[in-house]
Each structure stands twice: as C-alpha cells, then as structure tokens.
Amino acid sequence: MKKLINAPDDVLADALAGVAAAHPSLTVHLDERFITRAGGPTPGKVGLVSGGGSGHEPLHGGYVGYGMLDAACPGEVFTSPVPDQIHAATTAVDAGAGVLHIVKNYTGDVLNFQMAAELADDDGVRVESVVVNDDVAVEDSTWTAGRRGTGATVFVEKIAGAAAERGADLATVAALAREVNERSRSFGVALTPCTLPAAGKPGFELADDEMELGVGIHGEPGRSRAKLAPAKEIATTALEAIHADMPLSGDVLVMVNGMGGTPLIELYVVYKAVAEWLSGHGVTIARNLVGNYITSLEMAGCSITVCRLTPELTELWDAPVETPGLRWGR
Amino acid sequence: MKKLINAPDDVLADALAGVAAAHPSLTVHLDERFITRAGGPTPGKVGLVSGGGSGHEPLHGGYVGYGMLDAACPGEVFTSPVPDQIHAATTAVDAGAGVLHIVKNYTGDVLNFQMAAELADDDGVRVESVVVNDDVAVEDSTWTAGRRGTGATVFVEKIAGAAAERGADLATVAALAREVNERSRSFGVALTPCTLPAAGKPGFELADDEMELGVGIHGEPGRSRAKLAPAKEIATTALEAIHADMPLSGDVLVMVNGMGGTPLIELYVVYKAVAEWLSGHGVTIARNLVGNYITSLEMAGCSITVCRLTPELTELWDAPVETPGLRWGR
C-alpha cells in the first residue's frame, strides 16, 4: 500500500486537521467529527446536513459553505458516520427552520441518519430526509437495498442549498432535493481498484485488460466485467444505461467525474464522447462539471451523471456558491 | 496501460475538443492547438501566454480566463509546444500592449518560446519572457539546464495575470512574474510512476516500498530513492529542502499539489504536516491551495510549493480570477 498518510488509523483525524488548517471558512469539530460553516447557522435558514464514509472527497466536507451544505459528517473511510455525530451536527446547524438530511442510499448511512433524526426530533428539531439513489447500474448491491447513491448527491446538495439560502422552507427544500434526485441518473466505470488504508490491499481485482462496468463508489461490483474499451464506447455504454432508465431530452446538467486516480486530460476525452452522444440524441448540455467531485480514493475510472433540468433547477444551479469544492458567482 | 482514451495518438485532439465542449468561456483553436478567452483580447491589456507539454492539467489550459492567462499552448503529452503554435497564440492575444511568455524551464520549452518570440517580434509584437525554475530538488536534470519549473508556475500565472488585468504595463507585469518566481520554491515526491499514452508503459519503476524524493513533473529522477515514509516525514524532507535553499519567514502562500493519482484526503493529511512544520518554524500560511493544480498524468504523489509573500503579492493573489481551474472573488 502506497499512501501519503502517517498511520492507517490516523487518516481521518489527520485529514480533518488539515481541512481545519486549510479553510478558515470552515469550523472542524475535531472531537465530534463534523464540519460546519465558520460563521455558524444562518438565522431562519433551513440547515442542510450530509455525510457518509470518507474517501470520496471533496464530498461532503468540501461542499460546506454559502449556497450549499451547513454541515458534513465524515465517517471513517468507506464507513457510515454514527448517529451521535449526525445528531450533533444537526442540532449545531438548526436555526429554527428545521434541517434537511441528504443521505446516500447505503444501508448503514440510511439507518444512522434515521436514528440521528429521531434523536433530533426528541430535541424539538424538525428533520426531513432525502435519500439519493441515482445509480442505474444495479439494484440491491453490496451495502445497499435498492439503488446506490452516487454523483447526483453533488447536484442535490448544490440545488437544495441554493433554495435554502434564499429562504425556502423545509418542505420546499426537501421537495426540491427529491426532485433533483428523481431527475438524475449515474453510471460508473472502474479501470483499477482502490485500497482502504485499514485494509492495506485492493478491495477487488481487475486484470490488466479489464474494467468494471457499473462499479460503485466503494468498488462494489457493477453489471459486468468487460475488456477495456475506448472512451467513446465507455461513454456510450454509460449513457445508454442512463437513457434506458430515464429517457433523456431537453436541457441537461452533466457531470463527468473522476474517481480519484484518473487524470483530468482523460476526463476531457470522455466529456467529448459524452457531448457527442447527447448531441446526437437531441439532448442539450446546458451546464456541466468535469473533474473530481465524488471520488473513491485512488480508483482510476469515471462516472457520468445526468440531471434533466427545468428552468427552476438551472437557475438554482447557477446561484452563487462558495465552498472549497464548488465556487462561483459570488 | 489502462486509460480512458480512444487511441494514444488522439489524446490531445480529443481532450481539446472536450475542453471546447465543456467551457464556453474558452475558444479552442483546434487546428493551431491553442486556447484563448472566448471574448478575444482585452484592448490595451498585456497578454499572458503560457504552455508546455500536456498531461499537467489543469495547467495551462485550465488557467485561461479573467485574471490569469490569455492563451495556453498545449504540446503533445510531456512534449513542448512548437514555435508556430506559440507564435499564433502570441499574435492572437496581442492587444497593443505586448505579450508576456510564461515558460517552465525545460530545454525544449525555452527554445521554442524563444523562437516564437522572435517570430512575434518580426510581426511587431513586443514579447517579454519569464522562465520559471522553482524546483529545488536538482540542477541540470533530464530535459533541463538549471532548475526545473514546476508549481510556482501557477502562482506566476495568477499574480502576473491579476496585475495585467489592472492595466500594468509589460515591464511591470514581467517584473512581477520574475519576483514571484524568485520568491517561490518547490519539492515533489512520487509514490508511483505514470504512463505516457504513446509509450504504453510506465516511464520509470518504483518498488512497492519506495518513493522518489525530488521527482520532476514528468517523472524525471529526483535527489534519491528512499523507503516510503509517513506523510509527516515526507513534508519535513520537502520543507527542509526548500528552507535550506530559501530561508522561510513571514507570510507565505503554500500549495500542496496532487500529481494526479493521489486522493484529496491524502493531500489534507500532508497539508496538516506542512502547516505544523511551518508554524513550528515561525512561518505564517497566509494563503493556500490544496488539490490537483499541476499534475503528472496519473502519478501518485504530491509537490509542495512555497512563495514568500509581500503585501502586494497577497493582494494580487486575492484579486478576482475566473478560469476552469481557479475561480474566486468575482
């Protein structure tokens, strides 16, 4: 295992200390393990809390800030955050208007966020939850009943965050978050596995000429093992899977996301293929992201996420955001 | 070789087409192979042109835009751009106030930018050049007479770009660029090699327990091969090498840069160690970057760049910038 770490057990604590040192706009609660905006909650604003296993950075801690999340709860690498941690973050950001939990659909995450919501309810904090389940690759995979939550989480956090910043109430923010999830689909491809610091060896194996089609963000198996193909074919496979599940038309928001070990130059090669496929199917890319937004440690590969936009969603996407991971317009 | 590409010979053309499709703020001149701002040159503003081999994205194309570069000239992967290409970019962005060439110190780059400057001079375009040579690891390495140009290039492009945007003349912008270079030092460490698409196999070899201290951005040899060490020791080695060459004090700008295959969580682990070392030596990190800013394809590892700030440089660093790779404040 070759990693820039001190010791496997210290990775999360060290990284959180690094985040604290790097970003004065954030407050890192090192003992309780959650990250909030340095300014504290905005009075009267719905609070947005997300979280999940670490190893997917910049998700979620990198999306705390104006126009996006109020708090993020990082678990150990590829491990759900615990209820107490989520509960503490939830009460910390409640400003009287309630809190939205944005939860990726993994069994442990769903269960622990639910327990935290019950604890918060006991404190008189209103909590709504949205479960993100955009990955079309498989149903009921490792760690998940139903579909996995992947790239659409970035879209949900951005768009719901913009609505909350403008003063929308909890029901409205939650409905928007669900709408973004329902209008979004993802498909991922891995060229290499990744290694958990605590495990010390790769989580699965891929032959030198193989890729995993439909891989999950923890390296969970996808639809099939196949011979490595040109980028254009990979993009076609991903987009056909998405299109078969949710027919694409009109304006879309597209993310070509690197999984952590793929050079940006390759992501642009994939983006070209994605843009050509969509254009050939009468679909217009109105907005896009190309880069590392939801990663899987050092896994090589990419995921493609498409959201069918409405004018309202586009406008909220364009609203100012100021976080370590996404920043524009302010 | 596992890469998200179509064919090794098509990587640059495909990636440039992807950049063109993804970023309406840029104009990609696909035939002549350079990237400019979509709006064309700003009348009366000094033009900033950089370039070099591809494979270091977002450098340089990702830094074209308001407050930074006017044009970038990408060569083939790890290969210098050619004089005609640089010449075309130079004349395209000249708005009457002359053009600054920002050149990383590699023999081919320096030679080809020099020839392009002579061609531009024949056209009546005034050109000044700054050669970036911030890497303290080695002198006269592979591809370079003197020191290599690495991470400080990002600082030079940002700060000189801010000055040009405010209307500084060519001599002033060039002097600032040289000042930033003179006040900056870098040191890189590789945990894995990277593979050129055209070569199909890694450019060098590293044993499972080894790292290369002082590696260059093309995988050129550094100071020594060593056993893989904890992040804290690696940061200490890098900072001691920098401090020995240029004693650090006062306010600094620090970049912990991922080489392409290193997860962001590991870069934050390194950043913590960097912050602690600097704090322990009485040095204040006034500004920082943590992420992938000048990469080496999928190489795992990181580089650390430190710039000794002045109030003027800090203020120019903070000035608005709006490019695909760096964006804030506007």
XYZ file of C-alpha atoms in Angstrom:
660
model
C 0.000 0.000 0.000
C 1.428 3.363 -1.052
C -0.305 6.291 0.536
C 0.596 9.735 1.809
C -0.503 9.037 5.368
C 1.040 8.713 8.816
C -0.788 5.610 10.041
C -3.954 3.909 8.762
C -5.835 4.657 11.985
C -4.972 8.354 11.833
C -6.071 9.147 8.281
C -9.416 10.745 9.100
C -8.207 12.700 12.131
C -5.146 13.961 10.251
C -7.173 14.887 7.180
C -9.756 16.763 9.261
C -6.953 18.687 10.968
C -5.642 19.507 7.501
C -9.068 20.725 6.390
C -9.259 22.886 9.509
C -5.847 24.397 8.806
C -6.551 24.987 5.125
C -10.030 26.503 5.236
C -10.783 29.383 7.608
C -14.309 29.422 6.144
C -14.986 26.106 7.896
C -15.134 25.041 11.530
C -13.971 21.478 12.013
C -15.306 19.905 15.204
C -12.397 17.526 15.618
C -13.723 15.593 18.611
C -17.277 15.147 17.406
C -16.163 14.784 13.789
C -18.283 17.152 11.819
C -17.638 20.233 9.730
C -19.771 23.395 9.758
C -19.548 26.859 8.277
C -17.297 29.043 10.423
C -19.975 31.676 10.770
C -22.428 29.324 12.471
C -26.021 28.781 11.354
C -27.876 31.481 9.432
C -30.916 32.541 11.484
C -34.156 31.368 9.925
C -32.460 29.322 7.185
C -33.130 25.611 6.706
C -29.960 23.726 7.613
C -28.518 21.164 5.214
C -26.563 18.229 6.635
C -24.959 15.451 4.650
C -22.320 12.881 5.371
C -21.091 9.401 4.694
C -17.898 7.432 4.636
C -14.686 9.324 3.960
C -12.602 8.680 0.853
C -14.970 10.493 -1.527
C -13.513 13.993 -1.110
C -14.397 16.739 -1.856
C -17.771 15.129 -0.978
C -19.073 16.039 1.615
C -16.840 18.331 3.706
C -15.708 20.239 0.624
C -19.299 21.268 -0.046
C -19.886 23.044 3.246
C -20.321 26.771 2.728
C -22.531 29.507 1.360
C -25.109 28.160 -1.076
C -24.581 24.502 -0.275
C -24.253 22.494 2.967
C -24.315 23.730 6.552
C -22.640 20.621 7.933
C -20.930 17.421 6.814
C -20.385 14.285 8.910
C -17.446 12.191 7.714
C -17.296 8.560 8.805
C -14.107 6.559 8.729
C -13.004 5.673 5.189
C -15.917 3.934 3.407
C -17.755 3.661 6.763
C -21.019 5.342 7.762
C -20.958 8.222 10.250
C -22.542 7.328 13.593
C -25.898 8.623 14.882
C -24.415 10.755 17.685
C -22.148 12.516 15.237
C -25.003 13.254 12.840
C -27.216 14.305 15.747
C -24.600 16.752 16.999
C -24.207 18.274 13.533
C -27.972 18.518 13.105
C -28.541 20.403 16.336
C -25.489 22.594 15.663
C -26.919 23.924 12.395
C -30.599 24.148 13.287
C -31.563 27.808 13.145
C -35.230 27.306 13.883
C -36.335 26.410 10.355
C -35.513 22.718 10.546
C -32.807 20.592 8.954
C -32.637 18.551 5.759
C -30.596 15.341 5.830
C -29.142 14.429 2.450
C -28.332 10.730 2.616
C -26.749 8.495 0.001
C -28.573 5.176 -0.205
C -26.330 2.781 1.702
C -27.883 0.690 4.445
C -25.643 1.976 7.224
C -25.982 5.619 6.199
C -29.772 5.410 5.951
C -30.071 3.697 9.332
C -27.722 6.056 11.144
C -29.212 9.221 9.681
C -32.657 7.916 10.659
C -31.552 7.346 14.251
C -29.992 10.809 14.324
C -33.220 12.318 13.013
C -35.125 10.638 15.842
C -32.648 11.981 18.398
C -33.001 15.456 16.905
C -36.774 15.148 16.975
C -36.529 14.446 20.708
C -34.735 17.791 20.962
C -37.501 19.531 19.067
C -35.542 19.893 15.836
C -37.618 19.197 12.737
C -35.774 16.979 10.264
C -36.667 15.927 6.749
C -34.583 13.376 4.859
C -33.924 12.784 1.200
C -32.277 9.552 0.149
C -30.237 9.814 -3.036
C -30.355 6.703 -5.225
C -29.292 7.715 -8.719
C -27.009 4.852 -9.770
C -28.738 2.869 -12.532
C -26.100 0.137 -12.634
C -27.533 -2.311 -10.117
C -30.360 -2.905 -7.623
C -29.692 -4.291 -4.159
C -25.918 -4.338 -4.402
C -23.307 -4.702 -1.700
C -24.219 -2.387 1.209
C -27.452 -1.221 -0.424
C -31.102 -2.151 -0.637
C -32.310 -0.541 -3.847
C -30.070 1.677 -5.875
C -26.850 3.268 -4.691
C -26.486 6.995 -4.176
C -23.599 8.493 -6.152
C -22.964 11.584 -8.301
C -26.447 13.096 -8.056
C -25.619 13.869 -4.424
C -23.492 16.782 -5.649
C -26.431 18.146 -7.644
C -28.869 17.686 -4.742
C -26.560 19.463 -2.302
C -25.990 22.389 -4.687
C -29.582 22.944 -5.774
C -31.232 22.361 -2.390
C -28.535 24.535 -0.836
C -29.353 27.401 -3.192
C -33.051 27.187 -2.351
C -32.333 27.147 1.392
C -30.046 30.158 1.036
C -32.954 32.095 -0.488
C -35.195 31.324 2.445
C -37.285 28.422 1.131
C -38.947 26.461 3.927
C -38.086 22.896 4.920
C -40.846 21.237 2.882
C -39.876 23.195 -0.229
C -36.158 22.473 0.139
C -36.864 18.768 0.716
C -39.186 18.600 -2.291
C -36.535 20.211 -4.498
C -33.902 17.774 -3.258
C -36.192 14.846 -4.100
C -36.967 16.344 -7.489
C -33.258 16.630 -8.347
C -32.695 13.031 -7.264
C -35.653 11.811 -9.324
C -34.432 13.667 -12.406
C -30.826 12.397 -12.103
C -29.095 9.141 -13.062
C -25.486 7.931 -12.866
C -23.275 5.133 -14.164
C -19.651 4.489 -13.183
C -16.721 2.591 -14.664
C -13.549 1.498 -12.864
C -10.231 0.730 -14.517
C -8.437 -0.060 -11.252
C -9.480 -0.894 -7.690
C -8.646 1.215 -4.651
C -7.117 0.330 -1.308
C -8.590 1.177 2.083
C -5.842 2.385 4.434
C -7.041 -0.025 7.118
C -7.117 -2.987 4.723
C -3.748 -2.418 3.107
C -4.647 -4.205 -0.104
C -7.009 -3.529 -3.018
C -10.707 -4.140 -2.376
C -11.088 -6.168 -5.566
C -9.014 -7.259 -8.541
C -9.120 -6.282 -12.178
C -6.957 -7.871 -14.846
C -4.648 -5.641 -16.891
C -7.108 -5.573 -19.779
C -10.351 -5.409 -17.797
C -12.760 -2.769 -16.498
C -15.770 -2.960 -14.186
C -18.915 -1.529 -15.781
C -21.356 -0.033 -13.308
C -18.928 -0.001 -10.395
C -19.978 1.590 -7.092
C -18.113 4.332 -5.285
C -16.625 1.811 -2.856
C -15.593 -0.557 -5.611
C -18.782 -2.615 -5.271
C -19.400 -4.863 -8.266
C -21.336 -3.401 -11.164
C -23.143 -5.002 -14.062
C -20.282 -6.794 -15.724
C -16.579 -7.224 -16.150
C -15.519 -6.346 -19.712
C -12.406 -5.856 -21.793
C -11.110 -2.307 -21.554
C -12.750 -0.306 -24.354
C -12.156 3.074 -25.997
C -13.516 6.097 -24.104
C -16.197 6.585 -26.728
C -17.582 3.089 -26.150
C -17.467 3.505 -22.388
C -19.383 6.774 -22.622
C -21.928 5.118 -24.902
C -22.416 2.201 -22.503
C -22.963 4.581 -19.587
C -25.330 6.901 -21.434
C -27.350 4.044 -22.928
C -27.839 2.612 -19.443
C -28.981 6.002 -18.171
C -31.181 6.701 -21.192
C -32.842 3.277 -20.947
C -33.773 4.024 -17.359
C -34.739 7.667 -17.779
C -35.203 8.834 -21.377
C -33.123 11.950 -21.902
C -34.361 15.059 -23.671
C -34.219 18.816 -23.410
C -31.640 20.579 -21.284
C -29.402 18.552 -19.001
C -26.713 19.092 -16.407
C -23.864 16.619 -16.964
C -21.001 15.673 -14.680
C -18.007 13.677 -15.893
C -16.498 12.783 -12.555
C -13.056 11.387 -11.920
C -12.875 8.679 -9.280
C -9.596 9.908 -7.843
C -6.857 8.280 -9.904
C -7.808 9.437 -13.392
C -6.010 12.392 -14.998
C -8.104 15.402 -15.962
C -6.946 15.072 -19.589
C -8.750 11.709 -19.746
C -11.923 13.171 -18.261
C -11.979 15.694 -21.100
C -11.600 12.847 -23.606
C -14.655 11.231 -22.006
C -16.524 14.542 -21.933
C -16.075 14.907 -25.698
C -17.671 11.495 -26.205
C -20.498 12.319 -23.787
C -21.200 15.627 -25.531
C -21.275 13.941 -28.940
C -23.606 11.150 -27.786
C -26.030 13.593 -26.181
C -25.953 15.943 -29.140
C -26.642 13.002 -31.448
C -29.698 12.137 -29.354
C -31.120 15.640 -29.392
C -30.139 16.420 -25.815
C -28.604 19.799 -24.909
C -25.899 20.081 -22.250
C -26.916 23.323 -20.560
C -24.444 23.043 -17.676
C -21.518 20.730 -16.888
C -18.830 19.722 -14.427
C -15.619 17.940 -15.436
C -13.298 16.926 -12.608
C -13.036 15.083 -9.294
C -16.259 15.746 -7.352
C -17.152 12.408 -5.730
C -14.139 10.146 -5.600
C -13.249 6.631 -4.485
C -9.776 7.107 -3.025
C -7.251 6.472 -5.838
C -9.545 4.401 -8.070
C -8.995 5.020 -11.791
C -12.204 5.456 -13.721
C -15.057 7.862 -14.066
C -18.754 8.229 -13.518
C -21.254 10.061 -15.647
C -24.249 11.765 -14.013
C -27.061 13.418 -15.946
C -29.848 15.581 -14.496
C -32.815 16.630 -16.638
C -33.046 20.330 -15.883
C -36.046 22.585 -15.547
C -35.709 26.382 -15.726
C -36.040 26.493 -11.928
C -33.315 23.883 -11.375
C -30.994 25.646 -13.837
C -31.471 28.929 -12.066
C -30.746 27.349 -8.684
C -27.682 25.585 -10.124
C -26.380 28.962 -11.304
C -26.915 30.631 -7.921
C -23.745 31.695 -6.077
C -21.839 29.010 -4.189
C -18.714 29.354 -2.109
C -17.243 26.115 -0.808
C -13.790 24.527 -1.093
C -15.115 22.123 -3.750
C -17.509 24.291 -5.784
C -17.251 28.034 -6.078
C -18.768 30.561 -8.416
C -20.802 33.640 -8.864
C -20.304 35.461 -5.634
C -1.875 0.604 -19.984
C -5.319 1.488 -18.627
C -6.542 4.865 -19.757
C -9.847 6.489 -20.640
C -8.799 7.320 -24.190
C -9.719 6.351 -27.732
C -6.245 5.953 -29.225
C -2.850 7.159 -27.985
C -2.404 9.455 -30.984
C -5.784 11.104 -30.450
C -5.497 12.014 -26.764
C -4.627 15.680 -27.192
C -7.083 16.348 -30.021
C -9.890 14.572 -28.180
C -9.154 16.331 -24.897
C -9.051 19.746 -26.593
C -12.413 19.016 -28.214
C -13.690 18.101 -24.757
C -12.375 21.360 -23.321
C -14.079 23.256 -26.138
C -17.385 21.495 -25.449
C -17.180 21.960 -21.671
C -16.119 25.604 -21.406
C -17.977 28.263 -23.375
C -15.691 30.832 -21.723
C -12.801 29.487 -23.809
C -12.091 29.361 -27.522
C -10.123 26.292 -28.502
C -8.256 26.696 -31.774
C -8.287 23.018 -32.646
C -6.150 23.201 -35.789
C -3.466 25.504 -34.443
C -3.686 23.971 -30.946
C -4.051 26.851 -28.597
C -6.711 28.049 -26.190
C -7.778 31.665 -25.717
C -10.500 33.512 -23.841
C -13.728 33.411 -25.828
C -14.063 37.182 -25.700
C -10.801 37.777 -27.539
C -8.012 40.048 -26.289
C -8.805 42.936 -23.960
C -7.783 46.195 -25.693
C -4.724 47.754 -24.078
C -4.094 44.825 -21.716
C -0.778 42.962 -21.667
C -1.388 39.435 -22.998
C -0.210 36.437 -20.978
C 0.718 33.269 -22.854
C 1.931 30.044 -21.316
C 2.191 26.476 -22.487
C 4.119 23.268 -22.326
C 3.576 19.571 -22.684
C 0.108 18.211 -21.950
C -0.549 15.835 -19.076
C -0.292 18.520 -16.367
C -3.935 19.631 -16.437
C -5.429 21.940 -15.315
C -2.104 23.647 -16.170
C -2.115 25.523 -18.580
C -5.416 25.491 -20.486
C -7.428 25.459 -17.271
C -5.883 28.778 -16.276
C -7.058 30.749 -19.294
C -9.620 33.358 -18.318
C -10.239 36.611 -16.488
C -7.415 37.455 -14.095
C -4.987 34.847 -15.352
C -3.832 33.723 -18.827
C -4.939 34.978 -22.228
C -3.709 31.904 -24.062
C -2.278 28.441 -23.446
C -0.347 26.314 -25.925
C -0.532 22.595 -25.167
C 2.099 20.342 -26.715
C 1.600 16.613 -27.044
C 1.778 14.785 -23.710
C 5.068 15.715 -21.982
C 6.267 17.349 -25.236
C 6.988 21.038 -25.832
C 4.601 23.103 -27.948
C 6.122 24.156 -31.283
C 7.189 27.709 -32.212
C 4.453 28.243 -34.831
C 1.788 27.320 -32.315
C 3.168 29.700 -29.694
C 3.612 32.398 -32.309
C -0.009 32.081 -33.414
C -1.228 32.307 -29.817
C 1.005 35.304 -29.160
C -0.261 37.308 -32.100
C -3.855 36.263 -31.332
C -3.775 37.810 -27.858
C -1.658 40.884 -28.503
C -3.827 43.914 -27.851
C -1.155 46.522 -28.444
C 0.447 46.366 -25.001
C 2.739 43.426 -25.687
C 2.751 39.817 -24.521
C 4.386 38.020 -21.595
C 5.554 34.452 -22.174
C 5.497 32.347 -19.007
C 7.820 29.415 -19.658
C 8.673 26.475 -17.443
C 12.393 25.761 -17.529
C 12.679 22.774 -19.846
C 15.128 22.980 -22.719
C 12.536 22.403 -25.452
C 10.033 24.834 -23.982
C 12.619 27.587 -23.552
C 13.935 27.149 -27.089
C 10.525 27.041 -28.740
C 9.137 30.011 -26.810
C 12.285 31.942 -27.745
C 11.802 31.173 -31.433
C 8.140 32.156 -31.164
C 9.135 35.438 -29.513
C 11.460 36.177 -32.409
C 8.715 35.429 -34.924
C 6.346 37.711 -32.992
C 8.976 40.427 -32.892
C 9.162 40.248 -36.702
C 5.416 40.991 -36.657
C 5.940 43.998 -34.415
C 4.632 42.314 -31.265
C 6.647 43.112 -28.152
C 7.348 39.994 -26.097
C 8.921 39.587 -22.662
C 9.659 36.153 -21.214
C 9.883 34.837 -17.689
C 11.392 31.407 -17.143
C 10.048 29.620 -14.068
C 12.645 27.482 -12.260
C 11.378 26.875 -8.747
C 12.180 23.191 -8.174
C 14.955 22.938 -5.586
C 15.372 19.181 -5.969
C 18.037 19.059 -8.675
C 20.138 21.142 -11.037
C 20.611 20.213 -14.693
C 18.248 17.250 -14.694
C 16.717 15.345 -17.566
C 15.350 17.843 -20.117
C 16.609 20.865 -18.158
C 19.665 23.056 -17.850
C 19.402 24.581 -14.394
C 16.360 24.020 -12.253
C 13.012 22.694 -13.406
C 9.887 24.828 -13.492
C 7.005 23.306 -11.523
C 4.350 24.502 -9.075
C 5.379 28.157 -8.918
C 4.070 28.444 -12.464
C 0.537 28.502 -11.030
C 1.482 31.369 -8.721
C 3.226 33.310 -11.514
C 0.250 32.942 -13.844
C -2.227 34.059 -11.161
C -0.308 37.037 -9.818
C 1.020 38.346 -13.139
C -2.475 37.829 -14.566
C -4.018 39.969 -11.847
C -1.540 42.777 -12.494
C -2.171 42.655 -16.248
C -5.927 42.749 -15.671
C -5.479 46.023 -13.757
C -3.622 47.610 -16.629
C 0.020 47.215 -15.562
C 2.437 47.626 -18.473
C 4.561 44.838 -19.937
C 7.705 45.670 -17.976
C 5.764 45.764 -14.702
C 3.932 42.503 -15.348
C 7.199 40.803 -16.347
C 8.974 42.117 -13.246
C 6.164 40.816 -11.004
C 6.276 37.414 -12.679
C 10.035 37.235 -12.067
C 9.578 38.359 -8.476
C 7.046 35.589 -7.816
C 9.393 33.027 -9.341
C 12.326 34.293 -7.296
C 10.310 34.130 -4.077
C 8.962 30.580 -4.741
C 10.405 27.110 -4.288
C 9.029 23.587 -4.841
C 9.835 19.988 -3.999
C 7.964 16.905 -5.277
C 7.650 13.292 -4.191
C 6.355 10.382 -6.297
C 4.918 7.141 -4.950
C 4.184 5.683 -8.381
C 5.299 6.388 -11.938
C 2.956 7.442 -14.742
C 2.488 6.116 -18.267
C 2.597 8.184 -21.434
C -0.211 7.127 -23.775
C 2.243 6.860 -26.658
C 4.706 4.754 -24.650
C 2.188 2.356 -23.160
C 4.335 1.529 -20.144
C 5.491 3.418 -17.039
C 8.293 5.939 -17.529
C 10.253 4.569 -14.602
C 9.952 1.932 -11.915
C 9.472 2.175 -8.170
C 9.464 -0.811 -5.838
C 6.389 -1.433 -3.692
C 8.068 0.162 -0.672
C 9.900 3.001 -2.426
C 9.340 6.655 -3.248
C 11.255 9.130 -5.398
C 12.253 12.246 -3.458
C 12.518 15.356 -5.598
C 10.797 13.875 -8.616
C 10.062 16.080 -11.619
C 6.659 16.606 -13.191
C 7.493 14.168 -15.984
C 8.817 11.551 -13.605
C 12.401 12.733 -14.026
C 14.706 11.442 -11.282
C 14.960 13.494 -8.108
C 17.535 13.516 -5.338
C 17.175 9.993 -4.092
C 15.177 6.819 -3.912
C 14.013 6.136 -0.361
C 11.775 3.802 1.581
C 8.215 5.065 1.729
C 7.873 7.247 4.835
C 4.989 8.727 6.822
C 3.433 11.897 5.400
C 4.934 13.955 8.204
C 8.469 12.872 7.299
C 7.841 13.499 3.613
C 6.581 17.011 4.348
C 9.615 17.646 6.545
C 12.017 16.471 3.844
C 10.375 18.724 1.280
C 10.209 21.789 3.515
C 13.769 21.366 4.774
C 14.975 21.250 1.169
C 13.030 24.415 0.393
C 14.087 26.187 3.604
C 17.750 25.324 3.023
C 17.573 26.951 -0.393
C 15.422 29.945 0.540
C 15.022 30.608 4.262
C 11.327 30.889 5.049
C 9.832 33.595 7.261
C 6.829 35.870 7.458
C 3.710 35.256 5.393
C 3.731 32.555 2.753
C 1.440 31.139 0.100
C 1.553 27.329 0.196
C 0.334 24.814 -2.349
C 0.022 21.109 -1.564
C -0.455 19.796 -5.056
C -1.618 16.353 -6.078
C 0.196 14.811 -9.017
C -2.930 13.245 -10.488
C -3.310 9.875 -8.799
C -3.390 10.912 -5.140
C -6.717 11.194 -3.291
C -7.635 14.583 -1.855
C -7.905 13.061 1.632
C -4.169 12.291 1.489
C -3.347 15.837 0.377
C -5.089 17.132 3.502
C -3.002 14.738 5.611
C 0.096 16.264 4.001
C -1.260 19.784 4.434
C -1.612 19.229 8.181
C 2.055 18.224 8.357
C 3.095 21.211 6.240
C 1.104 23.615 8.410
C 2.646 22.196 11.585
C 6.198 22.379 10.249
C 5.790 25.971 9.089
C 4.098 27.032 12.294
C 6.934 25.420 14.273
C 9.428 27.476 12.267
C 7.632 30.779 12.811
C 6.209 30.938 9.295
C 2.585 32.006 8.713
C 0.496 30.429 5.964
C -1.444 33.440 4.749
C -2.957 31.726 1.701
C -3.092 28.125 0.485
C -4.175 25.726 -2.235
C -4.793 22.013 -1.645
C -5.675 19.931 -4.695
C -4.607 18.976 -8.215
C -3.163 22.094 -9.879
C -0.128 20.868 -11.837
C -0.328 17.154 -12.422
C 1.737 14.401 -13.987
C -0.925 12.201 -15.573
C -1.880 9.529 -13.014
C 1.281 9.715 -10.922
C 0.682 9.237 -7.201
C 2.498 11.740 -5.046
C 2.495 15.405 -4.258
C 4.532 18.540 -4.531
C 4.851 21.359 -2.066
C 5.366 24.917 -3.288
C 6.001 27.888 -1.028
C 6.029 31.557 -2.041
C 7.247 34.240 0.364
C 4.508 36.835 0.078
C 4.656 40.598 0.188
C 1.541 42.708 0.820
C 1.452 43.490 -2.911
C 1.681 39.819 -3.941
C -1.011 38.842 -1.410
C -3.336 41.494 -2.736
C -2.777 40.353 -6.339
C -3.296 36.714 -5.286
C -6.661 37.696 -3.794
C -7.783 39.572 -6.905
C -10.715 38.024 -8.799
C -9.975 35.114 -11.108
C -12.352 33.182 -13.290
C -10.885 30.173 -15.064
C -11.850 26.487 -15.159
C -9.013 25.664 -12.762
C -9.029 28.623 -10.341
C -12.069 30.746 -9.608
C -12.890 33.211 -6.900
C -13.924 36.671 -5.936
C -15.807 37.846 -8.970
